[in-house]
Coordinates of C-alpha atoms and ligand atoms in Angstrom, one line a residue:
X21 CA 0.0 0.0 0.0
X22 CA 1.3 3.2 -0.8
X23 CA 2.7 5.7 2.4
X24 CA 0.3 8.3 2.0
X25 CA -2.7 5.9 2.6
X26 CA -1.6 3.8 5.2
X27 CA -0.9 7.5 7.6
X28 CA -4.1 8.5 6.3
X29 CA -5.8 4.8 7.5
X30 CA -3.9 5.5 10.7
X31 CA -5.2 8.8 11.4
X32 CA -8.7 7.8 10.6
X33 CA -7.5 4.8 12.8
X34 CA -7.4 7.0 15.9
X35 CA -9.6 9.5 15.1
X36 CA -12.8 7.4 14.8
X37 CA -12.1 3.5 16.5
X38 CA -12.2 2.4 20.3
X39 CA -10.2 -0.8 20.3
X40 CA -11.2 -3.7 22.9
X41 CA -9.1 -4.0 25.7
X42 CA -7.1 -1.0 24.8
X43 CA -6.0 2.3 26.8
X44 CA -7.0 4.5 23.9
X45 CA -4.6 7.1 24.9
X46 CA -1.0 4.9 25.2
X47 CA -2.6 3.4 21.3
X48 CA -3.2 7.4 20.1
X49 CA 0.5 8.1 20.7
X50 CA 2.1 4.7 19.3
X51 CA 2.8 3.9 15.9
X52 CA -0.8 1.8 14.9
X53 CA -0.3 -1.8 13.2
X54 CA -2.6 -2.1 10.3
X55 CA -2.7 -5.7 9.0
X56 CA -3.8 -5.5 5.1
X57 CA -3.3 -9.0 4.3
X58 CA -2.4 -12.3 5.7
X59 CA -0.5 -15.8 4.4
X60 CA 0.2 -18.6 5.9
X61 CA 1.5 -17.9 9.5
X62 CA 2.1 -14.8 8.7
X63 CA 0.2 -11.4 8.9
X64 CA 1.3 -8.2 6.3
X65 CA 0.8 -4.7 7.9
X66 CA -0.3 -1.5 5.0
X67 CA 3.5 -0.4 5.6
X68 CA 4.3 -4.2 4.0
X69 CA 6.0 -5.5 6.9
X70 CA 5.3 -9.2 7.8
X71 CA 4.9 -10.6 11.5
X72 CA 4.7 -14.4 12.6
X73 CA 0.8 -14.8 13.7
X74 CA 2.6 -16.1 17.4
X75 CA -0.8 -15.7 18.7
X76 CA -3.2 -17.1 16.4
X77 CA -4.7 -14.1 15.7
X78 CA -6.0 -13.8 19.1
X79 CA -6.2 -17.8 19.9
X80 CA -8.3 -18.3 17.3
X81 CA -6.5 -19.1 13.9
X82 CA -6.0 -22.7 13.0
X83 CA -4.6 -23.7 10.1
X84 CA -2.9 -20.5 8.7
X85 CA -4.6 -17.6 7.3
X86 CA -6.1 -18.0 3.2
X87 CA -6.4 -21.1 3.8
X88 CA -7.1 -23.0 -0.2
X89 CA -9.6 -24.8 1.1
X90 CA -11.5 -22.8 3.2
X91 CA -11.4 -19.8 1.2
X92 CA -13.0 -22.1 -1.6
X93 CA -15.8 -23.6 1.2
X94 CA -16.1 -19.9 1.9
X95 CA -16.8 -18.2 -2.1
X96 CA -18.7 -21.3 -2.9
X97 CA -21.3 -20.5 -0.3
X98 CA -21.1 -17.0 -1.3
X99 CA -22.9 -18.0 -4.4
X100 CA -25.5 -19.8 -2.9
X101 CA -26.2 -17.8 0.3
X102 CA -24.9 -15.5 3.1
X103 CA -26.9 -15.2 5.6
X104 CA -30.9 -16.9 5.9
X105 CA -32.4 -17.1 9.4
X106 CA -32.0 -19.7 11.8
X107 CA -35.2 -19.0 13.9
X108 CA -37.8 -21.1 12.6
X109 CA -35.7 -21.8 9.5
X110 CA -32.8 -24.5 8.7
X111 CA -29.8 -23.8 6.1
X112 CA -27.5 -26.6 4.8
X113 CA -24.0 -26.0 6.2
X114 CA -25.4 -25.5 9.8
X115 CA -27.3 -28.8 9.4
X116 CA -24.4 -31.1 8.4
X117 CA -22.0 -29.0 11.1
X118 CA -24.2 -30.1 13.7
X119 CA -24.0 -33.3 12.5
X120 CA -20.1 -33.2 12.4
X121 CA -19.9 -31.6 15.4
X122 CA -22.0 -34.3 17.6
X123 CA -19.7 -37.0 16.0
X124 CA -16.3 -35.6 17.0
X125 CA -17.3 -34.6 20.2
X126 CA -17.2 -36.4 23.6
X127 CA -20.0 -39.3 23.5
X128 CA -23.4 -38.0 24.6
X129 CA -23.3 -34.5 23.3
X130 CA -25.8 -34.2 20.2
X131 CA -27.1 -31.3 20.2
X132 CA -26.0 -28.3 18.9
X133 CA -27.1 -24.7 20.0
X134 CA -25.2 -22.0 17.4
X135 CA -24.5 -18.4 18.6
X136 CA -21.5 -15.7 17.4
X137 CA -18.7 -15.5 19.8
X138 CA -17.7 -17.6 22.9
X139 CA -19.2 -15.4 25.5
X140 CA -22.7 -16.3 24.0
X141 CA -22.4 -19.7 24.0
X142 CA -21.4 -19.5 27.6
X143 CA -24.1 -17.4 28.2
X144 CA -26.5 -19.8 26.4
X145 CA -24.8 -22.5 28.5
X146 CA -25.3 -20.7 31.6
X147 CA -29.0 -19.7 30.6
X148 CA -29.8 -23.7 29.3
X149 CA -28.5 -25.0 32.8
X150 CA -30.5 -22.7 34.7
X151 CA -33.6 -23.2 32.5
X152 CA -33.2 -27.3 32.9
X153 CA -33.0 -26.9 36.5
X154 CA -36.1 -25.0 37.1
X155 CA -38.2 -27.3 34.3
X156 CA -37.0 -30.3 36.8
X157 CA -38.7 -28.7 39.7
X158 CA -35.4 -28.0 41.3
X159 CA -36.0 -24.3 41.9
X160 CA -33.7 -23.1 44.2
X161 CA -31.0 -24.1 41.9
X162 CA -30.2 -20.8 41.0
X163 CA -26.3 -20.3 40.7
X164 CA -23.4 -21.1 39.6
X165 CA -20.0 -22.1 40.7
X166 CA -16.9 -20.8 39.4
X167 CA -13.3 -20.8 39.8
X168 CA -11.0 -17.5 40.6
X169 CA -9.3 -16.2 38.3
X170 CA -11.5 -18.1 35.2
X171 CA -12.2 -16.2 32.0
X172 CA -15.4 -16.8 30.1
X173 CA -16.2 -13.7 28.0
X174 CA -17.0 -10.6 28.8
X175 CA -20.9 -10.3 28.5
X176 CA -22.6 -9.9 31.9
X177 CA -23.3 -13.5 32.7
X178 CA -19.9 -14.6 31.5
X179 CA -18.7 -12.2 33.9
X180 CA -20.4 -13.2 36.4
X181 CA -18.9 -16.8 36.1
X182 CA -15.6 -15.5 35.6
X183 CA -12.9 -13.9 38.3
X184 CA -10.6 -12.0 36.6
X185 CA -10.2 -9.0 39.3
X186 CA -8.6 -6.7 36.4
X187 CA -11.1 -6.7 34.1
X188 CA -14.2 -7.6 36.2
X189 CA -13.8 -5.3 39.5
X190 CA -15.4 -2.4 38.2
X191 CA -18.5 -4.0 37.0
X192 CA -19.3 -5.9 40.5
X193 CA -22.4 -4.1 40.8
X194 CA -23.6 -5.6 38.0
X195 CA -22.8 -9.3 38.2
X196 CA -25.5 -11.8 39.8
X197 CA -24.1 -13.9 42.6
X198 CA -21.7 -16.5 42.5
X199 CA -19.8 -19.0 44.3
X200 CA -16.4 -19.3 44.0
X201 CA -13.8 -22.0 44.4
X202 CA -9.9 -21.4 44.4
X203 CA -8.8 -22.7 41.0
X204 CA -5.3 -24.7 40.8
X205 CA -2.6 -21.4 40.4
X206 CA 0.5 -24.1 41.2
X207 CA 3.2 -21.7 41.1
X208 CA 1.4 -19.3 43.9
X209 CA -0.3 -21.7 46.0
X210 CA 0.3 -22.0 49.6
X211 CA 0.0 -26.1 49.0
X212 CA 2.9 -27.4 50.4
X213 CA 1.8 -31.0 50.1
X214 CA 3.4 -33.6 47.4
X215 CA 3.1 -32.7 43.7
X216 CA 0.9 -35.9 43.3
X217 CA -2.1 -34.7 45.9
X218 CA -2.2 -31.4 45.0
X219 CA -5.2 -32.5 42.2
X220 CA -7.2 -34.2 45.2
X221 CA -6.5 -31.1 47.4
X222 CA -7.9 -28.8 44.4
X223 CA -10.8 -31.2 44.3
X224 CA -11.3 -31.1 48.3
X225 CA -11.8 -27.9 48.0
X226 CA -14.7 -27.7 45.3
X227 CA -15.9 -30.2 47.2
X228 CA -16.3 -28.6 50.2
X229 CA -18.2 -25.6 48.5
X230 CA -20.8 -28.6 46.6
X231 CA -21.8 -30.4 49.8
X232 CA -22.9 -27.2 51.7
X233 CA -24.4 -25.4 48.8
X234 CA -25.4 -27.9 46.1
X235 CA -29.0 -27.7 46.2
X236 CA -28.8 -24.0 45.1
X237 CA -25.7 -24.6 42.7
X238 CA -27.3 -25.1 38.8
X239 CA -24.0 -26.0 36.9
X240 CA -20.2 -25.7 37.8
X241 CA -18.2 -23.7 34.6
X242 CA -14.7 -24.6 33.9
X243 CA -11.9 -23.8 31.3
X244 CA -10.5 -27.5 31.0
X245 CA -6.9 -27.8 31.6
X246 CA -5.9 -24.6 31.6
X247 CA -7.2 -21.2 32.5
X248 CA -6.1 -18.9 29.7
X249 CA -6.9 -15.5 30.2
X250 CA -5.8 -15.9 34.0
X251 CA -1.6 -16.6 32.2
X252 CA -2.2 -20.2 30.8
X253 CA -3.1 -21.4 34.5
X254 CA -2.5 -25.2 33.7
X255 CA -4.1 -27.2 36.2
X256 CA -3.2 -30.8 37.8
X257 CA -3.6 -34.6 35.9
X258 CA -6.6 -35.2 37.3
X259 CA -8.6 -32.3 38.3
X260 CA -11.2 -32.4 35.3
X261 CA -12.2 -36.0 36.1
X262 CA -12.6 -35.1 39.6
X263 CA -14.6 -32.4 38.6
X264 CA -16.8 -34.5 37.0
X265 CA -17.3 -36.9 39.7
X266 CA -17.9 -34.5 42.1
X267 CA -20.4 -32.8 40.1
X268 CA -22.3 -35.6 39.2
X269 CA -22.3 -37.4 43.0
X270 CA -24.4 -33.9 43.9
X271 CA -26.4 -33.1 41.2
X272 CA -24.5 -30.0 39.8
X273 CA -24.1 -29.4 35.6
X274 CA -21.1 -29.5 34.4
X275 CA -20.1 -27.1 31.6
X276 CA -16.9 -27.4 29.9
X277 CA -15.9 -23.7 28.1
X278 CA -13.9 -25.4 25.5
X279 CA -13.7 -21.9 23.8
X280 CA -9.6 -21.7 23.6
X281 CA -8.9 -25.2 23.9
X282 CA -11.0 -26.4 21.7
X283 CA -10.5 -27.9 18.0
X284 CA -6.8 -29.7 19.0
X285 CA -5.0 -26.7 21.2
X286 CA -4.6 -29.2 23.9
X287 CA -3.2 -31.7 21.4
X288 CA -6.3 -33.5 21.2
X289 CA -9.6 -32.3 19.2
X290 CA -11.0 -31.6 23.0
X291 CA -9.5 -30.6 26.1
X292 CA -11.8 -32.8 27.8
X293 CA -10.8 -36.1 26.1
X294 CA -7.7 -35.8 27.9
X295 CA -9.3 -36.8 30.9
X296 CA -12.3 -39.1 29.2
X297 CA -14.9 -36.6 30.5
X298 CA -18.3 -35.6 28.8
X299 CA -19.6 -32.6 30.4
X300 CA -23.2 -31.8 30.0
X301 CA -22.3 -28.4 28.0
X302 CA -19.8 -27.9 25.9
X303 CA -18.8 -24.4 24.7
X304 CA -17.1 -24.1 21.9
X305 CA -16.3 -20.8 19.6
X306 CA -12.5 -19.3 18.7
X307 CA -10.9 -21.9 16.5
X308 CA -14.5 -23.4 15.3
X309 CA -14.5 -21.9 12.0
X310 CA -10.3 -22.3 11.7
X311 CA -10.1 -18.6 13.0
X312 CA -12.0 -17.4 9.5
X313 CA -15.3 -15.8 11.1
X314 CA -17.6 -15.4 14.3
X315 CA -19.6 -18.8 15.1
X316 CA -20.0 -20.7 18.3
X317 CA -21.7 -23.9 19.0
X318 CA -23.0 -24.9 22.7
X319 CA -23.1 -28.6 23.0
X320 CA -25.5 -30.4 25.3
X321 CA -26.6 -33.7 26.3
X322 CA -30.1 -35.1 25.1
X323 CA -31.6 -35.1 28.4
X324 CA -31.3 -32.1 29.0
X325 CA -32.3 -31.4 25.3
X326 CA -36.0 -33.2 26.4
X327 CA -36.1 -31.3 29.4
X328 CA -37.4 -28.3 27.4
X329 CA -40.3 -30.2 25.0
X330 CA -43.4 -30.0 25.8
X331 CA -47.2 -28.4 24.9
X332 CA -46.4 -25.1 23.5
X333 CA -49.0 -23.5 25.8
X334 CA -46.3 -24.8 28.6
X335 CA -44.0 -22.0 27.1
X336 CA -41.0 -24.4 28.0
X337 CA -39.2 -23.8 24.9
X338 CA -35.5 -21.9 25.0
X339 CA -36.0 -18.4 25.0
X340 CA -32.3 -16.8 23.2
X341 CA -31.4 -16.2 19.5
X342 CA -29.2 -14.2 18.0
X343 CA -29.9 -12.3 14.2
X344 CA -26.8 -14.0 12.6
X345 CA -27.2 -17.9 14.7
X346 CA -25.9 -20.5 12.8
X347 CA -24.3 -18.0 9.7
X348 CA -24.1 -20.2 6.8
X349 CA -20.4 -18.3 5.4
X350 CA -19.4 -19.3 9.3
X351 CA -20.8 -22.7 8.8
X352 CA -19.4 -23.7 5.9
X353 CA -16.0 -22.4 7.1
X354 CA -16.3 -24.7 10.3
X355 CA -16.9 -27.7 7.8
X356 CA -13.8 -27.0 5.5
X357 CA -11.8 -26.6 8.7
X358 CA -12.7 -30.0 9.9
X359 CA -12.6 -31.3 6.4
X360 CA -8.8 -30.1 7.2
X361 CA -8.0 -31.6 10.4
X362 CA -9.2 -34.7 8.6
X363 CA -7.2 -34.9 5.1
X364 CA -3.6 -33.8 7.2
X365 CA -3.8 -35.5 9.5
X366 CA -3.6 -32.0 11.9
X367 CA -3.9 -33.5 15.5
X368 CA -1.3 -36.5 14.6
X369 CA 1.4 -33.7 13.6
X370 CA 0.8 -31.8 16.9
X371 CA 3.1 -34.1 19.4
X372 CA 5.9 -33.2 17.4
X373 CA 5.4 -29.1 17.3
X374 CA 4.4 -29.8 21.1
X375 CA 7.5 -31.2 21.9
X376 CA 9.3 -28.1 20.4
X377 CA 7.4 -25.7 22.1
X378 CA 7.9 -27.7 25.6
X379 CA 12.1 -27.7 24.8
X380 CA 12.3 -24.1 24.2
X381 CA 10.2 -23.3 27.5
X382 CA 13.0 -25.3 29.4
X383 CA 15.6 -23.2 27.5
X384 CA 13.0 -19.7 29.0
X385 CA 12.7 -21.1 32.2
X386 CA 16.4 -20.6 32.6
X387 CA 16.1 -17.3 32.2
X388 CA 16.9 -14.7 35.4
X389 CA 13.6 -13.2 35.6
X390 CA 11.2 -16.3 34.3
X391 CA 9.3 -17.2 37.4
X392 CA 7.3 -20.1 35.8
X393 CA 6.4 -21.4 32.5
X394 CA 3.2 -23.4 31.9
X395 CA 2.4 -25.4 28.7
X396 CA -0.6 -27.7 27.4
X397 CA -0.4 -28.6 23.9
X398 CA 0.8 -25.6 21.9
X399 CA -1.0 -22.7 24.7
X400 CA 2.3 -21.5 26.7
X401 CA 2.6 -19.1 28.9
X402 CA 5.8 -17.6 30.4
X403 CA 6.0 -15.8 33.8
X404 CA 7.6 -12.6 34.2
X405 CA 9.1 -11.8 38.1
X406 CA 11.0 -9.1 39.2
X407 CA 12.7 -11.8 42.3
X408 CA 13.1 -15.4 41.0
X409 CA 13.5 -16.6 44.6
X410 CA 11.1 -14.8 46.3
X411 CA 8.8 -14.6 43.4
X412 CA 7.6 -11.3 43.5
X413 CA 6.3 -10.2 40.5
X414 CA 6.6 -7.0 38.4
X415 CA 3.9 -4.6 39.3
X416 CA 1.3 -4.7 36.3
X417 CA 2.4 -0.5 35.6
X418 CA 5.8 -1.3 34.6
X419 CA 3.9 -3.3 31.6
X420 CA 6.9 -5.9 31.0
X421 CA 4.8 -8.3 29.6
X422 CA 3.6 -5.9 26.6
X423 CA 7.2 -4.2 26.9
X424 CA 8.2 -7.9 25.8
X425 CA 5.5 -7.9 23.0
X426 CA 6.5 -4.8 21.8
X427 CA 10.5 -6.0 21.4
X428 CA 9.0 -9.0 19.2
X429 CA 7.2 -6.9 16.5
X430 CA 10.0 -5.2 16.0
X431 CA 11.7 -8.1 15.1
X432 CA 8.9 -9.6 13.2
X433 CA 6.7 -11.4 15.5
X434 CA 3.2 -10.6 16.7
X435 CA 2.0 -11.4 20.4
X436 CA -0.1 -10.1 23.2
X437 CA 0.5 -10.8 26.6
X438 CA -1.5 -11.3 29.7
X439 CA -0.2 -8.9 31.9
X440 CA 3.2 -10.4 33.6
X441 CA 2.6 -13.4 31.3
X442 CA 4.3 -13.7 27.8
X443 CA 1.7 -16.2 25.8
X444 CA 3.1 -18.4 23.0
X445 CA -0.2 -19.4 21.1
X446 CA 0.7 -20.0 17.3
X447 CA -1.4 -21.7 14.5
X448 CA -1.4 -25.2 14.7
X449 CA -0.2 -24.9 11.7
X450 CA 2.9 -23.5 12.1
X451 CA 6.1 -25.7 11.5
X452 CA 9.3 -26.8 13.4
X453 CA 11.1 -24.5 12.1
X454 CA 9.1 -21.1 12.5
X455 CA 8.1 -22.2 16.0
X456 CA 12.0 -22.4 17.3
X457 CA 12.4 -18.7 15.8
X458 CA 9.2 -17.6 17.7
X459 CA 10.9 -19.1 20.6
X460 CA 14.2 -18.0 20.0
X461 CA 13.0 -14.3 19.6
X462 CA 10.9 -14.2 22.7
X463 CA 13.8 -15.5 24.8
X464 CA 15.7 -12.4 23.3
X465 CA 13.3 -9.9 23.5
X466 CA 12.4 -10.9 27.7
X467 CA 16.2 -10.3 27.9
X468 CA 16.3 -7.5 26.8
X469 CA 12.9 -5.6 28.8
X470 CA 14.3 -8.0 31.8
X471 CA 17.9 -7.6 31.8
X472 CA 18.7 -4.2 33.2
X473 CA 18.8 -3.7 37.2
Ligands
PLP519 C1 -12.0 -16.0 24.4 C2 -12.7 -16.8 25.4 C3 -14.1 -16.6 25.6 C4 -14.8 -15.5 25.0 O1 -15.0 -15.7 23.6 P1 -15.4 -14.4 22.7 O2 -15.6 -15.0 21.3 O3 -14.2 -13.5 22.8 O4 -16.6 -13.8 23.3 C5 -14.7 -17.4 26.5 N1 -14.1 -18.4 27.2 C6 -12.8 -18.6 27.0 C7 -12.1 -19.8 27.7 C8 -12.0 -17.8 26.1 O5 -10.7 -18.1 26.0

């Protein structure tokens, strides 16, 4: 793109956009990234410099950006249809999607519930749980259980369920009630017990929380394996299935946000085969369409699907819909996505990347000022301190994290960080080769905001 048009796009940029997540007035005096185009692993900003996608384009790209086959799946629905309704109308690609969707999942989950981003279908989740509960006659079930520090979106009632202090303090007025259970944080945990108990004493302590309170407890919500937005909080062998016990020995939902791990993150299609557990909801969104366009999918179990017939004078049915459920362009992306997984083989080729991405964390953890590092599949996260020994970290104002971010774009890789934590999140796609120099440059570029006194 020529220079005049890309200052004039950046102008425009900060004149008239509010960017998510963003303090307006640090992204007003920096220089503005605009990404024109995108290949491969790679993203190309209007200046024509290239960046390795080391985030997957917010956790959400798959296989690579212009994708052959899923541009095609794209264009060829372009021909037949955009967008049709979905309330009290079908379309073709959602169909056999749900179809797909039911077969690859955990055993038990058939039904498929479309929305547009991964707070809705926790939301929807949330909402279906509740709904069930009361339709059993089971009416004082009317919260939730949650764990600190969990991320699930950030409309209300995904904030409600989640306990990120940061982003969710301010809006405490607005959030219904919750309980909350300390989630597994390893590295800060007062445990002192033997690595081996410390799932059960995780468990013990949701436990704890279900006997008193279960009768008023609808559904417990969990990020399987790993709590991303808190730093890539990995928790312990174990937990998840523990989870499931307990929530099924007192009566409690359980729903699985699979949003982030989803669609062979973990190194797996599902987080939760890892630990042969089938939730009774299943939220899926981010990587379901191969990181092409907004769709999400809320799984759930046939019982509780039946729980909602009835007379339609009984006014059981499931009061939500979105304008743009069950997009058919989103749709048909999903498909050739999964059409994709299939024909390469994608999850077979993970273990490999997987170990390359667990070898250059060792070679981080090294590192004067790396406090942890935490890895499932290929989500990393690396932990910045200011004391090794004591741990003390950096205090959030000093932004190393993003200071560590900002080092890599310059040499030609794009991340975002959680706060102290440096994430390594690239495209499943991305090979041996570009994931050592994504490595290689992080461990550079934490020197280098981490090095002085
Ligand atoms: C990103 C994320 C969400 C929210 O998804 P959006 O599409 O951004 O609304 C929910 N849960 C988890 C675990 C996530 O990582």
């Amino acid at each position: 793109m020529k220079r005049a048009r890309a200052r004039r796009l950046e102008r425009a940029d900060k004149r008239h956009v509010w960017h998510p997540f963003t303090q307006m007035r640090d992204w007003e005096r920096e220089r503005a990234v605009i990404i024109e185009r995108a290949k491969g692993n790679y993203l190309y900003d209007t200046d024509g410099y290239r960046y390795l996608d080391g985030v997957s384009s917010l956790w959400c790209n798959v296989h690579g950006h212009r994708v052959p086959e899923l541009d095609r799946a794209v264009r060829r629905q372009l021909d037949r249809v955009a967008h049709s309704t979905f309330l009290g109308l079908s379309n073709v690609p959602a169909v056999e999607l749900a179809e797909r969707l039911a077969r690859i999942a955990p055993r038990g989950l058939t039904r498929v519930f479309y929305a547009d981003s991964g707070s809705a279908a926790v939301e929807i989740a949330l909402k279906m749980a509740y709904q069930a509960c009361q339709l059993r006659g089971l009416r004082d079930k009317k919260t939730f259980l949650r764990l600190t520090d969990a991320y699930h979106g950030d409309t209300i009632g995904s904030v409600s369920v989640g306990g990120i202090e940061l982003f969710h303090e301010i809006f405490h007025p607005l959030l219904f009630k919750t309980y909350a259970v300390k989630g597994p944080y390893r590295y800060r945990d007062t445990y002192r017990g033997p690595e081996s108990g410390y799932a059960e004493h995780c468990a013990m302590r949701v436990e704890r929380i279900l006997r008193r309170h279960h009768r008023k407890i609808a559904a417990l919500v969990v990020e399987p394996l790993v709590q991303g937005a808190a730093g890539m909080l990995t928790h312990p062998r174990g937990y998840l299935r523990r989870l499931r016990q307990l929530t099924r020995k007192y009566g409690v939902y359980l729903i699985a946000d699979e949003v982030a791990t989803g669609f062979g993150r973990t190194g797996k299609m599902f987080a939760c085969e890892r630990e042969g557990v089938r939730p009774d909801f299943l939220c899926l969104a981010k990587g379901l369409t191969g990181g092409y366009l907004p769709l999400s999918a809320t799984l759930t179990t046939e019982e509780v699907y039946r729980t909602f017939l009835g007379e339609y004078g009984e006014f059981k049915a499931f009061f939500h819909g979105h304008t743009y459920t069950a997009n058919p362009l989103a749709c048909a992306a999903a498909l050739a996505s999964l059409d994709v997984f299939e024909r390469r083989g994608v999850i077979r080729g993970l273990d490999a990347k997987i170990g390359v991405l667990k070898a250059g964390l060792r070679t981080l953890a090294g590192l004067d000022h790396v406090g942890d590092t935490r890895q499932v599949g290929l989500m990393a996260g690396v932990e910045l301190v200011r004391d090794k020994r004591t741990r003390e970290p950096y205090p959030l104002t000093e932004k190393r994290g993003a200071r560590v971010c900002l080092a890599a774009r310059r040499q030609g890789v794009m991340l975002r960080p959680l706060g102290n934590v440096v994430v390594l999140l690239p495209p499943l796609s991305i090979t041996a080769p570009e994931l050592r120099r994504l490595l290689s440059v992080v461990e550079r570029c934490i020197h280098e905001v981490t090095g002085e006194r």
